mmCIF file of C-alpha atoms in Angstrom:
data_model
loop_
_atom_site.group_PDB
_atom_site.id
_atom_site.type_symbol
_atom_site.label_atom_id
_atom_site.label_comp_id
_atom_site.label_asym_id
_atom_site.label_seq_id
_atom_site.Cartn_x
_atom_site.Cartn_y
_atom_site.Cartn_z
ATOM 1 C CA UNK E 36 88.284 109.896 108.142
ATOM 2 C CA UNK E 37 87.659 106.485 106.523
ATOM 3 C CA UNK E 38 90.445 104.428 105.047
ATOM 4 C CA UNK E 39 92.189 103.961 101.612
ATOM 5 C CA UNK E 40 90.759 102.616 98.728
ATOM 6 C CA UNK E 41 94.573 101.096 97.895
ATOM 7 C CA UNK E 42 94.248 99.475 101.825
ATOM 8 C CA UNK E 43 90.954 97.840 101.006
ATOM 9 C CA UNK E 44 92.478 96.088 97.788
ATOM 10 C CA UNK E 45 90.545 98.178 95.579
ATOM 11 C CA UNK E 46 93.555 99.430 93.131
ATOM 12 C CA UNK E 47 91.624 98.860 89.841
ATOM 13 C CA UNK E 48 90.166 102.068 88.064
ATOM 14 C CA UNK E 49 86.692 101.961 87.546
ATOM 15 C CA UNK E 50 85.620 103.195 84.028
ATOM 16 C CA UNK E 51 82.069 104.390 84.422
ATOM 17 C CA UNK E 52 79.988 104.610 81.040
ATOM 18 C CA UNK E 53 77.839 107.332 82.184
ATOM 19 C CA UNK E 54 77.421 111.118 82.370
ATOM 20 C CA UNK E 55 76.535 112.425 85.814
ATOM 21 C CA UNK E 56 74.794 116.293 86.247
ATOM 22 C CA UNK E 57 73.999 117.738 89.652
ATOM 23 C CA UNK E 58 71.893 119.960 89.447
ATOM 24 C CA UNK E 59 70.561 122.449 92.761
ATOM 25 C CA UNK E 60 66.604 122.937 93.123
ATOM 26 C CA UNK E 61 65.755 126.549 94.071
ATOM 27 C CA UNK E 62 62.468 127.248 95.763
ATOM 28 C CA UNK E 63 61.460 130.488 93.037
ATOM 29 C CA UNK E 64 57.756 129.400 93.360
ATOM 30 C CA UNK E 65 57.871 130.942 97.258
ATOM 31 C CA UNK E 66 59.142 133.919 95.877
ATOM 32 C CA UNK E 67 56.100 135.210 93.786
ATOM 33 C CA UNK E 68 56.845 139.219 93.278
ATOM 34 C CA UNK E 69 60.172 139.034 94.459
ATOM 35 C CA UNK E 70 63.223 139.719 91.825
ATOM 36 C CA UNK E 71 64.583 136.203 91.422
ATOM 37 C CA UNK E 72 68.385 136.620 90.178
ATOM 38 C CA UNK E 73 70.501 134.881 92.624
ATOM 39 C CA UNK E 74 72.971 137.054 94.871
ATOM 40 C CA UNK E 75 75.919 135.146 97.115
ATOM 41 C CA UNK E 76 73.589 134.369 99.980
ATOM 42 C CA UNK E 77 70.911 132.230 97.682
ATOM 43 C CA UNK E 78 70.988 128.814 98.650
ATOM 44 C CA UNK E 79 69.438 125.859 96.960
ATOM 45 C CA UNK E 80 66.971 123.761 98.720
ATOM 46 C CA UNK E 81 68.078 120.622 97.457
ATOM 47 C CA UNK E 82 69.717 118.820 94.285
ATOM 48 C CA UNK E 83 68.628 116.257 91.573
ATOM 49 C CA UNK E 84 71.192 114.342 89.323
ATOM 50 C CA UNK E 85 70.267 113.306 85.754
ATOM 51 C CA UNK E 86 72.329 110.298 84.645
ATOM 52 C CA UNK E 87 72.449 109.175 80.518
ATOM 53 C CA UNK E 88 74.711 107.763 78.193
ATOM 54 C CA UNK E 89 75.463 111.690 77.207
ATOM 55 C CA UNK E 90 75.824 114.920 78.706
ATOM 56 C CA UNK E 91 73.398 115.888 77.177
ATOM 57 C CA UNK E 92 70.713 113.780 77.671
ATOM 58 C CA UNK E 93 72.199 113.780 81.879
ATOM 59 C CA UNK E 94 71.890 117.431 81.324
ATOM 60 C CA UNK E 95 68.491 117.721 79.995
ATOM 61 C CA UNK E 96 67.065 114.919 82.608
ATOM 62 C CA UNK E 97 69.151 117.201 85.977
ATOM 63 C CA UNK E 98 67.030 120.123 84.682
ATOM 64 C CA UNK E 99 63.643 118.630 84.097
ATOM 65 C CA UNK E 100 64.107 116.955 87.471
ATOM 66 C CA UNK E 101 64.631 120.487 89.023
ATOM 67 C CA UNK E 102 61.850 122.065 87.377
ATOM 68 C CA UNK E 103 63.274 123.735 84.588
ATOM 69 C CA UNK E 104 61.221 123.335 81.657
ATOM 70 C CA UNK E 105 63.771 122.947 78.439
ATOM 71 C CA UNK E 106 62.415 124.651 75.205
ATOM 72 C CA UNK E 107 61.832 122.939 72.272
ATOM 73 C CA UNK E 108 62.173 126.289 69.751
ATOM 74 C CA UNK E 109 62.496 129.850 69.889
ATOM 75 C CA UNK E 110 66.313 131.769 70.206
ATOM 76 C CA UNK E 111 69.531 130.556 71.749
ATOM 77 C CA UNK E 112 72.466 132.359 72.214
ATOM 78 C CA UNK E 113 75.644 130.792 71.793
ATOM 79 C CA UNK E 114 79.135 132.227 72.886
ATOM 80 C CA UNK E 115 82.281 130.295 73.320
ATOM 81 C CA UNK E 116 85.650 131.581 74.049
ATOM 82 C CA UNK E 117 88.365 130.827 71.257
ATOM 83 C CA UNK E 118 89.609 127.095 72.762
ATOM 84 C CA UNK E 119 85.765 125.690 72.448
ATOM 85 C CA UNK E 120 84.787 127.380 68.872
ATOM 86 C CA UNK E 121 85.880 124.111 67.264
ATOM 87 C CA UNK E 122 83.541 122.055 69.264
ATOM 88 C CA UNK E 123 80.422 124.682 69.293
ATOM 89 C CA UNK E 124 80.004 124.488 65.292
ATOM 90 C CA UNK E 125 78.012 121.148 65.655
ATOM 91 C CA UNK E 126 76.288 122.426 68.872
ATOM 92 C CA UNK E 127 74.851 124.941 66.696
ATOM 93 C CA UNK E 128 74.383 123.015 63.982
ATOM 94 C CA UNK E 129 71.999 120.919 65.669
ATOM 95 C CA UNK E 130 70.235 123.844 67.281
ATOM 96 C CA UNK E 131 69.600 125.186 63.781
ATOM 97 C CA UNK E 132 68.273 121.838 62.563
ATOM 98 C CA UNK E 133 65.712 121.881 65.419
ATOM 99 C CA UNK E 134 64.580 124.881 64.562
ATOM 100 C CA UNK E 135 66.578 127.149 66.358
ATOM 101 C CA UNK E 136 67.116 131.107 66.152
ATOM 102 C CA UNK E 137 71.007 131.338 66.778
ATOM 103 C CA UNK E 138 72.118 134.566 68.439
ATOM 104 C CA UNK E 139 75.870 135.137 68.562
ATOM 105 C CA UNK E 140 78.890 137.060 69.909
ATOM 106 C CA UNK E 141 81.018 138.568 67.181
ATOM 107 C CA UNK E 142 84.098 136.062 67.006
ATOM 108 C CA UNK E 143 81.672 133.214 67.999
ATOM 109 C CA UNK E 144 79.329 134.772 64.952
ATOM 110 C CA UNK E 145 82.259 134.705 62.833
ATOM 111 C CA UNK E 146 82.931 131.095 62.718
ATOM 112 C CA UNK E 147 79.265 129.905 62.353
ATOM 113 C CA UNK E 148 78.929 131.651 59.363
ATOM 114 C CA UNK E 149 82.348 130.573 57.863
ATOM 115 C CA UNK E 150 80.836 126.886 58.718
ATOM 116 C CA UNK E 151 76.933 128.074 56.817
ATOM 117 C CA UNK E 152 75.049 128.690 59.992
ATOM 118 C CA UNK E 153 73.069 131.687 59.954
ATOM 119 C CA UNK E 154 73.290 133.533 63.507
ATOM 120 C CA UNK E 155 71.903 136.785 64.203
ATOM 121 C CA UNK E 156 74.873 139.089 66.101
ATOM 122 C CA UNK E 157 74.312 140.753 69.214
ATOM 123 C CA UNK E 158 76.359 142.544 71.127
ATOM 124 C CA UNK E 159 78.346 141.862 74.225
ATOM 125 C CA UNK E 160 77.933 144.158 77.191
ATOM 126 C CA UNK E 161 79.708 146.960 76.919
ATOM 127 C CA UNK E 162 80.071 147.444 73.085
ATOM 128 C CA UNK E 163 76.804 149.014 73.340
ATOM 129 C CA UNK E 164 73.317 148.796 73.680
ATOM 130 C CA UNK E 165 71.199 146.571 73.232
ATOM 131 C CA UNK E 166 73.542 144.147 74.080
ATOM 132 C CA UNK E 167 73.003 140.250 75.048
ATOM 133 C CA UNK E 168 72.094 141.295 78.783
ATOM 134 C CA UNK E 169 69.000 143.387 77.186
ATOM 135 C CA UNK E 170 68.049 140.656 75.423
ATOM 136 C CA UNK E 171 67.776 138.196 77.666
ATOM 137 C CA UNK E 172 65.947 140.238 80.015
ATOM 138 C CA UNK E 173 63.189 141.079 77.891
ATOM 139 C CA UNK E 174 62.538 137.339 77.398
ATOM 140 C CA UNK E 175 63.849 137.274 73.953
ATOM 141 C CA UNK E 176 66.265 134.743 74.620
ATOM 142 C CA UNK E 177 64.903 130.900 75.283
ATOM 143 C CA UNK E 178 68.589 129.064 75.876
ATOM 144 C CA UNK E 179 71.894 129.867 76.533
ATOM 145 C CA UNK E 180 75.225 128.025 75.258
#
């Protein structure tokens, strides 16, 4: 089973000055016709890491290493439950900036606008329709947050 860091002398923590995102690789291009939202049994066929001085560069360099082409424009939709509103105003911000359509939950649309970031609401499922889920599947959603 291998032995102890703290029996090999190695008691020091390490501070690493990176971000680190895994990301799995799924083989959709074999699958041409076939309905390609993943159930329990859908394994990946392998994983990339993106590494960066950010998560979000790590993030963005994991997904173009999988295949996953990032969009430069078009509509995200951002909603954050209540203990990560704080943090998703300049998330949104920046979105905006870029050029960004900002789609948003009620209590998530709430607090953009109360910080002047226009976001279009949309419902969540089950306060009616169309709701988030129809919107994403008829491709007008780009990004999701």
């Amino acid at each position: 089973a291998g032995e102890k860091l703290r029996d090999l002398g190695l008691t020091e923590e390490l501070r690493v000055r990176h971000c680190f995102v895994k990301s799995p690789v799924f083989p959709f291009s074999k699958f041409r016709g076939v309905d390609t939202i993943l159930g329990p049994e859908m394994k990946s066929t392998g994983e990339v890491m993106g590494v960066a001085d950010s998560f979000g560069g790590a993030f963005a360099k994991a997904q173009m290493s999988a295949g996953v082409r990032l969009p430069r424009a078009g509509t995200v939709f951002i909603s954050v439950n209540d203990e990560d509103k704080a943090a998703v105003v300049p998330i949104a911000r920046d979105f905006l900036e870029l050029g960004f359509h900002i789609l948003a939950t009620s209590g998530t649309r709430q607090l953009l606008v109360e910080h002047g970031i226009a976001a279009e609401p949309v419902l969540k499922v089950g306060e009616g329709r169309p709701h988030v889920v129809d919107r994403i599947k008829s491709g007008k959603v780009d990004l999701v947050v």
